[in-house]
Amino acid sequence: MGEGKPFFITTPIYYVNDRPHIGHAYTTLACDVLARFKRLEGFNVRFLTGTDEHGQKVEKSARAAGLAPGDFTDQVSQNFRDLAKTMGFSNDDFIRTTERRHILACQALWNELVQRDQIYLGRYAGWYSVRDEAFWGEDELSMGPDGGRLAPTGAAVEWVEEPSYFFRLSRWQEPLLRLYEARPDFIAPDSRRNEVISFVRMGLSDLSVSRTTFTWGVPVPGDAGHVMYVWLDALANYLTALGYPETGGVFARHWPADLHMVGKDIVRFHAVYWPAFLLAAGLAPPRRVFAHGWWTNEGQKISKSVGNVIDPLALVERYGLDPVRYFLLREVPFGNDGDFSHRVLVNRMNGELANEFGNLAQRTLSLIERQCAGRVPEPGDFLPEDETLLTAAHGLLERVRPVLDRQAFHEALDILWSVVRGSNGYIDRQAPWALRKTNPARMATVLYVLAETLRHLGLLMLPFVPGSAGRLLDQLAIAPAARTFAAVGPAGALSAGTPLPKPHGIFPRFTV
Ligand code: ME8
């Protein structure tokens, strides 16, 4: 595993001002599927997630909870670790920005930027939104109903005037535009790419990168009155986790990141500020930033004040983990906004998972159990219809890979379902249950073709629904070592005569 081609994928690190909600689960789930897929391909994967624990917003929440910021962040960060466990996330690291390794990395990055004359001391006078932890230009603001100014995100802004260090962002406008031009895949989807390019084309001002009016942050080296701007601190986590400022070993192998997965609200930080910081520090920018859309809840914008926040733990409790994982990635073309609806989730769970996929597995495996003494049947010569289904199964990996390389999860599931549906058509047409008396050799061939197709579906479904796909592979007696994409195709085919365990359903129906 350690020898394969490197693949480094990251989630945003989540603010600990809040309990985990569906947005957090969604971003990390998308990364989890890609990380699992790449591991099955033999890549040397590093999958990073964590918590963003500094800044004014977190300090304010700690105060509201009556806790010292350190105690507060210890508590809330744990909720995110619990979420990762409940959702079956396979992250290799969980970073907290309050860790010593991170503070050292941030300070090293800062020193590098100072040394390269990318940071200077000045004075900030402008608008700041604590909720967004972002500086906004006067021209980006609108007037709120009560006369206060609002950021484009709808968050209130306040006027801030304080001494501040600035990053020479203005110098990076042209290099950034050249980067976007040279690497059309750097920002996805296209709508976000266009948005970023027009923002940068409008001109970039130097960016305030330190604050003096509160203390909950990484101290600026050599100037104890300042803490680093929380976004410089937060973005640096991607370097910390690879051992920066050490730039050999893991860092050399895994940097630049292959993919930073983010929500659409934080694309500017990842696709403008972050590559500028990196280029300015003499480091390579990431290979790709993908910004996904946002969920609404039964048609309504999700907000704490409306009280319609979706708790992923409650969903998993009610529907089970795999149906939730499946629904989130199947329902909405990745990159678009989507609407969460219990009715639609149940429809997909019962229709696609239980009826289409679950029944296919159940019908095949119970026929093998009853008619083939519970052993993989011995196939005879394949007929054209057998070859058609087997070829489709063998070809799944080649079709799914490029689609996942552009993070089109819904398309990948569509491709898998074309084979699920193809198999259901095949089993209905071949009617193996009727062949037992008339042509048992043909029945064995048909059941073999179905079992072999299920093996491929199980392998390819592992990244999406690891528990259920794993149980399907258990029922086909696939050894752990054969659960890799190297076993795709005839080379890994089931051997006739292998005893199979007693079948049981993999996707239960949801009944109220
Ligand atoms: O932004 N639907 O942290 P965060 C989908 N700490 N996604 C949603 C969502 C929704 N309704 N609501 C939020 C931060 N999100 C920073 C990141 S990275 C160096 C620092 C997504 O806890 C949102 O788009 O506010 C973002 O990607 C994540 O959840 C929440 O991030």
Coordinates of C-alpha atoms and ligand atoms in Angstrom, one line a residue:
M1 CA 0.0 0.0 0.0
G2 CA 2.8 2.4 1.0
E3 CA 4.5 2.0 -2.4
G4 CA 1.8 3.2 -4.8
K5 CA 1.5 6.6 -6.5
P6 CA 0.8 9.3 -3.9
F7 CA -2.6 10.9 -3.6
F8 CA -3.3 13.6 -1.1
I9 CA -6.9 14.7 -0.5
T10 CA -8.2 17.2 2.1
T11 CA -11.5 18.4 3.5
P12 CA -11.8 21.9 4.9
I13 CA -11.0 22.0 8.6
Y14 CA -14.3 22.7 10.3
Y15 CA -14.9 25.6 12.7
V16 CA -15.6 24.3 16.2
N17 CA -18.1 27.0 16.9
D18 CA -20.9 24.6 16.1
R19 CA -22.0 21.0 16.2
P20 CA -21.3 19.0 13.0
H21 CA -24.2 19.3 10.4
I22 CA -24.9 17.8 7.1
G23 CA -22.6 20.2 5.2
H24 CA -19.6 18.8 7.2
A25 CA -20.7 15.2 6.7
Y26 CA -21.1 15.9 2.9
T27 CA -17.7 17.4 2.2
T28 CA -15.9 14.7 4.2
L29 CA -18.0 11.9 2.6
A30 CA -17.1 13.0 -0.9
C31 CA -13.4 12.9 0.1
D32 CA -13.8 9.5 1.8
V33 CA -15.2 7.9 -1.3
L34 CA -12.3 9.2 -3.4
A35 CA -9.8 8.2 -0.8
R36 CA -11.2 4.7 -0.7
F37 CA -11.4 4.4 -4.4
K38 CA -7.7 5.5 -4.8
R39 CA -6.6 3.0 -2.1
L40 CA -8.4 0.2 -4.0
E41 CA -6.5 1.3 -7.1
G42 CA -3.2 0.9 -5.1
F43 CA -2.4 4.6 -4.5
N44 CA -0.5 5.7 -1.5
V45 CA -3.4 7.8 -0.1
R46 CA -3.3 10.5 2.6
F47 CA -6.7 11.7 3.5
L48 CA -6.8 14.6 5.9
T49 CA -9.6 16.3 7.8
G50 CA -9.7 18.2 11.1
T51 CA -10.9 21.2 13.0
D52 CA -10.2 25.0 12.6
E53 CA -10.0 26.1 16.2
H54 CA -8.6 29.7 16.3
G55 CA -10.1 33.1 15.5
Q56 CA -12.7 35.5 16.8
K57 CA -15.7 33.3 15.9
V58 CA -14.5 30.4 18.0
E59 CA -13.4 32.7 20.8
K60 CA -16.8 34.2 20.9
S61 CA -18.5 30.8 21.0
A62 CA -16.3 29.7 23.8
R63 CA -17.2 32.8 25.7
A64 CA -20.9 32.2 25.1
A65 CA -20.4 28.7 26.4
G66 CA -18.7 30.1 29.5
L67 CA -15.5 28.1 28.8
A68 CA -11.9 29.0 28.2
P69 CA -11.2 28.7 24.4
G70 CA -8.9 25.7 24.9
D71 CA -11.5 23.7 26.9
F72 CA -14.2 24.7 24.5
T73 CA -12.3 23.5 21.4
D74 CA -11.3 20.3 23.1
Q75 CA -14.9 19.5 23.6
V76 CA -16.3 20.5 20.3
S77 CA -13.4 19.1 18.2
Q78 CA -14.4 15.7 19.7
N79 CA -17.8 16.0 18.1
F80 CA -16.1 16.1 14.7
R81 CA -14.1 13.0 15.5
D82 CA -17.2 11.2 16.6
L83 CA -18.9 12.2 13.3
A84 CA -16.0 10.7 11.3
K85 CA -16.4 7.5 13.2
T86 CA -20.2 7.3 12.8
M87 CA -19.9 8.1 9.0
G88 CA -17.2 5.5 8.5
F89 CA -14.7 8.0 7.3
S90 CA -11.3 6.6 6.6
N91 CA -9.2 9.7 7.2
D92 CA -5.5 9.0 7.9
D93 CA -5.0 12.0 10.1
F94 CA -7.2 14.5 12.0
I95 CA -5.5 17.8 12.5
R96 CA -6.4 20.4 15.1
T97 CA -5.0 23.9 14.6
T98 CA -4.3 24.2 18.3
E99 CA -1.7 21.4 18.1
R100 CA 1.9 22.3 18.5
R101 CA 2.9 20.8 15.1
H102 CA 0.5 23.2 13.5
I103 CA 1.6 26.3 15.4
L104 CA 5.2 25.6 14.4
A105 CA 4.3 25.1 10.8
C106 CA 2.3 28.3 10.6
Q107 CA 5.1 30.3 12.1
A108 CA 7.6 28.7 9.7
L109 CA 5.4 29.6 6.8
W110 CA 5.1 33.2 8.2
N111 CA 8.9 33.5 8.5
E112 CA 9.3 32.2 5.0
L113 CA 6.9 34.8 3.7
V114 CA 8.7 37.6 5.7
Q115 CA 12.1 36.5 4.4
R116 CA 10.8 36.7 0.8
D117 CA 9.4 40.2 1.4
Q118 CA 5.8 39.1 1.1
I119 CA 4.6 40.5 4.4
Y120 CA 4.8 44.1 5.7
L121 CA 3.5 46.0 8.7
G122 CA 0.7 48.5 8.1
R123 CA -2.7 49.4 9.4
Y124 CA -6.1 47.9 8.4
A125 CA -9.1 50.1 8.2
G126 CA -12.1 48.3 6.7
W127 CA -14.9 45.8 7.1
Y128 CA -14.7 42.4 8.7
S129 CA -17.3 39.7 9.2
V130 CA -16.7 37.5 12.3
R131 CA -19.2 34.9 11.0
D132 CA -17.3 34.6 7.7
E133 CA -13.9 35.4 9.3
A134 CA -13.4 37.5 6.2
F135 CA -12.4 41.0 5.2
W136 CA -14.9 42.5 2.7
G137 CA -14.4 45.4 0.3
E138 CA -16.8 48.3 0.6
D139 CA -18.1 47.6 -2.9
E140 CA -19.1 44.1 -2.0
L141 CA -21.4 45.1 0.8
S142 CA -25.1 45.8 0.8
M143 CA -27.4 47.6 3.3
G144 CA -29.2 45.4 5.8
P145 CA -32.8 45.9 6.9
D146 CA -31.7 47.6 10.1
G147 CA -29.2 50.0 8.4
G148 CA -26.1 47.8 9.2
R149 CA -23.9 46.7 6.3
L150 CA -24.0 43.1 5.1
A151 CA -21.5 40.9 3.4
P152 CA -22.5 39.0 0.2
T153 CA -23.0 36.0 2.5
G154 CA -25.6 37.8 4.5
A155 CA -23.4 38.1 7.5
A156 CA -23.1 41.3 9.4
V157 CA -19.8 43.2 9.1
E158 CA -18.1 45.5 11.5
W159 CA -15.6 48.3 11.0
V160 CA -12.1 47.4 12.1
E161 CA -9.1 49.7 12.5
E162 CA -5.9 48.2 13.8
P163 CA -2.2 47.7 13.2
S164 CA -1.9 44.7 10.9
Y165 CA 0.6 42.8 8.8
F166 CA -0.3 42.6 5.2
F167 CA 0.4 39.9 2.6
R168 CA 1.4 41.4 -0.8
L169 CA -1.5 39.7 -2.5
S170 CA -1.6 42.5 -5.2
R171 CA 1.6 41.1 -6.6
W172 CA 0.0 37.8 -7.3
Q173 CA -2.8 38.8 -9.6
E174 CA -1.0 38.1 -12.8
P175 CA 0.7 34.8 -11.7
L176 CA -2.7 33.6 -10.5
L177 CA -4.4 34.4 -13.8
R178 CA -1.6 32.6 -15.6
L179 CA -2.1 29.6 -13.3
Y180 CA -5.9 29.5 -14.0
E181 CA -5.2 29.8 -17.7
A182 CA -2.5 27.1 -17.8
R183 CA -4.5 24.7 -15.7
P184 CA -8.1 24.6 -16.7
D185 CA -8.8 21.8 -14.2
F186 CA -7.4 23.8 -11.2
I187 CA -10.8 25.0 -10.1
A188 CA -14.0 23.0 -10.6
P189 CA -16.8 23.2 -11.5
D190 CA -16.6 25.7 -14.3
S191 CA -19.1 28.1 -12.8
R192 CA -16.7 28.5 -9.8
R193 CA -13.7 28.8 -12.0
N194 CA -15.3 31.7 -13.9
E195 CA -16.3 33.3 -10.6
V196 CA -12.8 33.2 -9.3
I197 CA -11.2 34.4 -12.5
S198 CA -13.5 37.4 -12.7
F199 CA -12.8 38.2 -9.0
V200 CA -9.1 38.1 -9.6
R201 CA -9.4 40.1 -12.9
M202 CA -11.0 42.9 -11.0
G203 CA -7.7 43.4 -9.1
L204 CA -6.4 42.2 -5.8
S205 CA -5.6 44.4 -2.8
D206 CA -3.0 43.3 -0.2
L207 CA -4.6 41.1 2.4
S208 CA -4.5 41.8 6.1
V209 CA -3.0 38.7 7.7
S210 CA -2.8 39.5 11.4
R211 CA -5.1 40.8 14.1
T212 CA -4.4 42.7 17.4
T213 CA -7.8 43.0 19.0
F214 CA -8.0 39.5 20.4
T215 CA -5.5 36.8 21.3
W216 CA -7.0 33.4 20.3
G217 CA -4.7 32.6 17.4
V218 CA -1.2 31.7 16.4
P219 CA 1.2 34.3 17.7
V220 CA 3.0 36.2 14.9
P221 CA 6.7 35.4 15.3
G222 CA 8.6 38.3 16.7
D223 CA 5.6 40.5 17.4
A224 CA 3.6 39.3 20.4
G225 CA 0.9 41.9 19.9
H226 CA -0.4 40.1 16.8
V227 CA -2.1 36.8 16.1
M228 CA -2.3 35.4 12.6
Y229 CA -5.4 35.9 10.5
V230 CA -7.4 32.7 11.0
W231 CA -7.5 31.8 7.3
L232 CA -3.7 31.9 6.9
D233 CA -3.5 29.7 10.0
A234 CA -6.3 27.4 8.8
L235 CA -5.0 26.9 5.2
A236 CA -1.5 26.1 6.5
N237 CA -3.0 22.9 8.0
Y238 CA -2.6 21.2 4.6
L239 CA 1.2 21.7 4.9
T240 CA 1.4 20.9 8.6
A241 CA -0.1 17.5 8.1
L242 CA 2.7 16.6 5.7
G243 CA 5.4 17.6 8.2
Y244 CA 6.1 21.1 7.0
P245 CA 8.5 22.9 7.6
E246 CA 10.3 19.6 6.9
T247 CA 10.1 19.5 3.1
G248 CA 11.6 16.1 2.5
G249 CA 10.0 12.7 3.1
V250 CA 6.2 12.7 3.4
F251 CA 6.1 16.3 2.3
A252 CA 8.1 15.8 -0.9
R253 CA 6.0 12.7 -1.7
H254 CA 2.6 14.1 -1.1
W255 CA 2.8 17.8 -1.9
P256 CA 1.1 19.4 -3.9
A257 CA -2.3 18.2 -2.7
D258 CA -4.2 16.4 -5.5
L259 CA -7.5 17.7 -4.3
H260 CA -8.8 20.3 -1.8
M261 CA -12.5 19.6 -1.5
V262 CA -14.4 22.7 -0.3
G263 CA -17.9 24.1 -0.2
K264 CA -18.8 26.9 -2.6
D265 CA -18.6 29.5 0.1
I266 CA -14.9 29.1 0.7
V267 CA -13.6 28.8 -2.9
R268 CA -12.0 32.3 -2.8
F269 CA -9.8 31.3 0.1
H270 CA -8.7 28.1 -1.5
A271 CA -8.4 29.2 -5.1
V272 CA -7.0 32.8 -4.7
Y273 CA -5.4 33.3 -1.3
W274 CA -4.0 29.9 -0.8
P275 CA -2.2 29.5 -4.1
A276 CA -0.9 33.0 -3.7
F277 CA 0.5 32.2 -0.2
L278 CA 2.1 29.1 -1.6
L279 CA 3.6 30.7 -4.6
A280 CA 4.9 33.5 -2.4
A281 CA 6.6 31.0 -0.1
G282 CA 8.2 29.2 -3.0
L283 CA 5.8 26.2 -2.8
A284 CA 3.7 24.5 -5.4
P285 CA 0.0 25.3 -5.5
P286 CA -2.5 22.4 -5.1
R287 CA -3.5 20.5 -8.2
R288 CA -7.2 21.0 -7.9
V289 CA -9.9 22.7 -5.8
F290 CA -13.4 21.4 -6.2
A291 CA -16.2 23.5 -4.7
H292 CA -19.5 21.6 -4.0
G293 CA -22.9 23.1 -3.6
W294 CA -25.1 23.5 -0.6
W295 CA -28.0 21.5 0.8
T296 CA -31.3 23.0 1.6
N297 CA -33.7 21.1 3.9
E298 CA -37.1 20.2 2.3
G299 CA -36.8 23.3 0.2
Q300 CA -35.6 25.7 2.9
K301 CA -32.2 27.3 3.5
I302 CA -30.6 25.6 6.5
S303 CA -30.0 27.8 9.4
K304 CA -29.7 27.6 13.2
S305 CA -32.2 30.4 13.7
V306 CA -34.8 28.6 11.6
G307 CA -34.0 25.4 13.6
N308 CA -33.8 23.1 10.6
V309 CA -30.2 22.1 10.8
I310 CA -29.8 18.4 9.7
D311 CA -27.9 16.3 12.2
P312 CA -26.0 13.6 10.3
L313 CA -25.9 11.4 13.3
A314 CA -29.7 11.3 13.6
L315 CA -29.9 10.4 9.9
V316 CA -27.5 7.5 10.3
E317 CA -29.4 6.4 13.4
R318 CA -32.7 6.4 11.5
Y319 CA -31.8 5.0 8.1
G320 CA -28.4 3.3 8.6
L321 CA -25.1 4.6 7.4
D322 CA -24.9 3.3 3.8
P323 CA -28.3 4.5 2.7
V324 CA -27.3 8.0 3.9
R325 CA -23.9 7.8 2.2
Y326 CA -25.6 6.6 -1.0
F327 CA -28.3 9.2 -1.0
L328 CA -26.0 12.2 -0.4
L329 CA -23.9 11.4 -3.4
R330 CA -26.7 10.0 -5.7
E331 CA -29.3 12.7 -5.3
V332 CA -27.5 15.7 -6.5
P333 CA -25.1 16.2 -9.4
F334 CA -21.9 17.0 -7.4
G335 CA -21.2 20.7 -7.6
N336 CA -24.8 21.7 -7.7
D337 CA -27.0 22.7 -4.8
G338 CA -29.4 20.1 -3.6
D339 CA -32.5 19.6 -1.5
F340 CA -32.6 17.1 1.3
S341 CA -35.9 15.3 1.6
H342 CA -36.8 12.4 3.8
R343 CA -39.3 11.1 1.3
V344 CA -36.8 11.1 -1.5
L345 CA -34.2 9.4 0.7
V346 CA -36.6 6.6 1.6
N347 CA -37.6 6.2 -2.1
R348 CA -34.0 5.8 -3.1
M349 CA -33.3 3.5 -0.2
N350 CA -36.2 1.2 -0.9
G351 CA -36.3 1.5 -4.7
E352 CA -32.6 1.5 -5.7
L353 CA -30.8 -0.1 -2.8
A354 CA -33.4 -2.6 -1.5
N355 CA -35.4 -3.5 -4.6
E356 CA -32.9 -3.1 -7.4
F357 CA -29.6 -4.0 -5.9
G358 CA -30.5 -5.9 -2.7
N359 CA -33.0 -8.2 -4.5
L360 CA -30.6 -8.9 -7.3
A361 CA -28.0 -10.1 -4.7
Q362 CA -30.6 -12.0 -2.7
R363 CA -32.2 -13.7 -5.7
T364 CA -28.8 -14.8 -7.0
L365 CA -27.3 -15.9 -3.8
S366 CA -30.4 -17.8 -2.5
L367 CA -30.7 -19.7 -5.8
I368 CA -27.0 -20.7 -5.5
E369 CA -27.6 -21.8 -2.0
R370 CA -30.6 -23.9 -2.8
Q371 CA -29.8 -25.1 -6.3
C372 CA -26.0 -25.3 -6.3
A373 CA -25.5 -26.7 -2.8
G374 CA -24.2 -23.3 -1.7
R375 CA -21.1 -23.4 -3.9
V376 CA -20.0 -21.2 -6.8
P377 CA -21.5 -23.0 -9.8
E378 CA -19.4 -24.4 -12.6
P379 CA -20.2 -22.3 -15.8
G380 CA -20.5 -23.9 -19.2
D381 CA -19.8 -22.0 -22.5
F382 CA -21.0 -18.4 -22.3
L383 CA -23.7 -17.2 -24.7
P384 CA -23.7 -13.7 -26.2
E385 CA -26.1 -12.4 -23.5
D386 CA -23.7 -13.7 -20.8
E387 CA -20.8 -12.1 -22.5
T388 CA -22.7 -8.8 -22.7
L389 CA -23.3 -8.7 -19.0
L390 CA -19.8 -9.9 -18.0
T391 CA -18.2 -7.3 -20.4
A392 CA -20.3 -4.6 -18.8
A393 CA -19.1 -5.7 -15.3
H394 CA -15.5 -6.0 -16.3
G395 CA -15.7 -2.5 -17.9
L396 CA -17.1 -0.8 -14.8
L397 CA -13.7 0.3 -13.4
E398 CA -12.6 1.9 -16.6
R399 CA -15.8 3.8 -16.9
V400 CA -16.1 4.9 -13.3
R401 CA -12.4 6.0 -12.9
P402 CA -12.5 9.1 -15.2
V403 CA -15.8 10.1 -13.9
L404 CA -14.6 10.1 -10.3
D405 CA -11.4 11.9 -11.4
R406 CA -13.8 14.8 -12.1
Q407 CA -15.7 14.2 -8.9
A408 CA -19.0 13.3 -10.7
F409 CA -20.2 10.9 -8.0
H410 CA -23.7 10.8 -9.2
E411 CA -22.5 9.8 -12.7
A412 CA -20.4 7.0 -11.2
L413 CA -23.4 5.7 -9.3
D414 CA -25.5 5.9 -12.5
I415 CA -22.9 3.8 -14.3
L416 CA -23.0 1.2 -11.5
W417 CA -26.8 1.2 -11.7
S418 CA -26.7 0.6 -15.4
V419 CA -25.2 -2.8 -14.6
V420 CA -27.5 -3.4 -11.6
R421 CA -30.5 -2.8 -14.0
G422 CA -28.8 -4.8 -16.8
S423 CA -28.4 -7.7 -14.3
N424 CA -32.1 -7.5 -13.3
G425 CA -33.1 -7.6 -16.9
Y426 CA -30.8 -10.6 -17.5
I427 CA -32.1 -12.6 -14.5
D428 CA -35.7 -12.0 -15.6
R429 CA -35.0 -13.1 -19.1
Q430 CA -32.9 -16.1 -18.2
A431 CA -35.2 -17.1 -15.4
P432 CA -32.6 -19.5 -13.8
W433 CA -35.3 -20.7 -11.3
A434 CA -37.1 -22.3 -14.3
L435 CA -33.9 -23.8 -15.7
R436 CA -33.3 -26.1 -12.8
K437 CA -35.5 -28.9 -14.3
T438 CA -35.0 -28.1 -18.0
N439 CA -31.4 -27.3 -18.3
P440 CA -29.4 -27.3 -15.0
A441 CA -26.1 -26.7 -16.8
R442 CA -27.5 -23.5 -18.3
M443 CA -28.8 -22.5 -14.8
A444 CA -25.3 -22.9 -13.4
T445 CA -23.8 -20.7 -16.1
V446 CA -26.4 -18.0 -15.6
L447 CA -25.9 -18.0 -11.8
Y448 CA -22.2 -17.9 -12.3
V449 CA -22.5 -14.9 -14.6
L450 CA -24.7 -13.2 -12.0
A451 CA -22.3 -14.0 -9.1
E452 CA -19.4 -12.7 -11.1
T453 CA -21.3 -9.5 -11.9
L454 CA -22.2 -9.1 -8.2
R455 CA -18.5 -9.4 -7.4
H456 CA -17.7 -6.5 -9.6
L457 CA -20.6 -4.4 -8.3
G458 CA -19.4 -5.2 -4.7
L459 CA -15.9 -4.1 -5.5
L460 CA -16.9 -0.9 -7.2
M461 CA -19.4 -0.1 -4.5
L462 CA -16.9 -0.5 -1.7
P463 CA -15.9 3.2 -1.7
F464 CA -19.6 4.4 -1.6
V465 CA -21.2 1.9 0.8
P466 CA -18.3 0.1 2.4
G467 CA -20.4 -1.9 5.0
S468 CA -23.0 -3.2 2.6
A469 CA -20.5 -3.9 -0.3
G470 CA -18.3 -5.6 2.2
R471 CA -21.1 -7.9 3.3
L472 CA -21.9 -8.7 -0.3
L473 CA -18.3 -9.7 -0.9
D474 CA -18.4 -11.8 2.3
Q475 CA -21.3 -13.7 0.8
L476 CA -19.3 -14.3 -2.3
A477 CA -16.4 -15.6 -0.1
I478 CA -14.0 -12.9 -1.4
A479 CA -10.9 -12.9 0.7
P480 CA -9.7 -9.6 2.0
A481 CA -6.6 -9.6 -0.2
A482 CA -8.9 -9.9 -3.3
R483 CA -10.9 -6.8 -2.4
T484 CA -8.9 -4.5 -4.6
F485 CA -9.3 -3.2 -8.1
A486 CA -6.4 -5.5 -9.2
A487 CA -9.0 -8.3 -8.9
V488 CA -11.3 -6.6 -11.5
G489 CA -11.8 -8.6 -14.7
P490 CA -11.5 -12.3 -15.5
A491 CA -8.1 -12.7 -13.7
G492 CA -9.9 -12.4 -10.3
A493 CA -12.9 -14.5 -11.3
L494 CA -14.8 -16.6 -8.8
S495 CA -13.7 -20.3 -8.7
A496 CA -16.3 -22.9 -9.3
G497 CA -16.9 -25.1 -6.2
T498 CA -16.0 -22.4 -3.6
P499 CA -18.4 -22.8 -0.7
L500 CA -20.4 -19.7 0.1
P501 CA -21.8 -18.6 3.4
K502 CA -25.6 -18.5 3.9
P503 CA -27.0 -15.5 2.2
H504 CA -28.7 -12.7 4.0
G505 CA -30.1 -9.3 2.8
I506 CA -27.6 -6.5 2.4
F507 CA -30.0 -3.5 2.0
P508 CA -33.0 -3.6 4.3
R509 CA -36.1 -1.7 3.3
F510 CA -37.1 1.2 5.4
T511 CA -40.5 0.9 7.0
V512 CA -42.0 3.4 9.4
Ligands
ME8_1 O1 -15.4 27.3 6.4 N1 -24.6 22.3 2.5 O2 -15.4 26.0 8.2 P1 -17.0 25.6 8.3 C1 -23.4 21.8 2.1 N2 -13.0 26.6 8.9 N3 -22.2 22.2 2.7 C2 -22.3 23.1 3.7 C3 -23.5 23.6 4.1 C4 -24.7 23.2 3.5 N4 -25.9 23.6 3.9 N5 -23.2 24.5 5.1 C5 -21.9 24.5 5.3 C6 -14.8 26.8 7.3 N6 -21.3 23.7 4.4 C7 -13.4 27.0 7.6 C8 -12.6 26.2 6.6 S1 -10.3 25.3 5.5 C9 -8.7 25.7 5.6 C10 -11.1 26.3 6.7 C11 -19.9 23.4 4.1 O3 -17.1 24.8 9.5 C12 -19.2 24.7 3.8 O4 -19.3 24.9 2.4 O5 -17.8 26.8 8.2 C13 -17.7 24.3 4.2 O6 -17.1 23.7 3.2 C14 -18.0 23.4 5.4 O7 -19.3 22.9 5.3 C15 -18.1 24.1 6.7 O8 -17.0 24.8 7.0

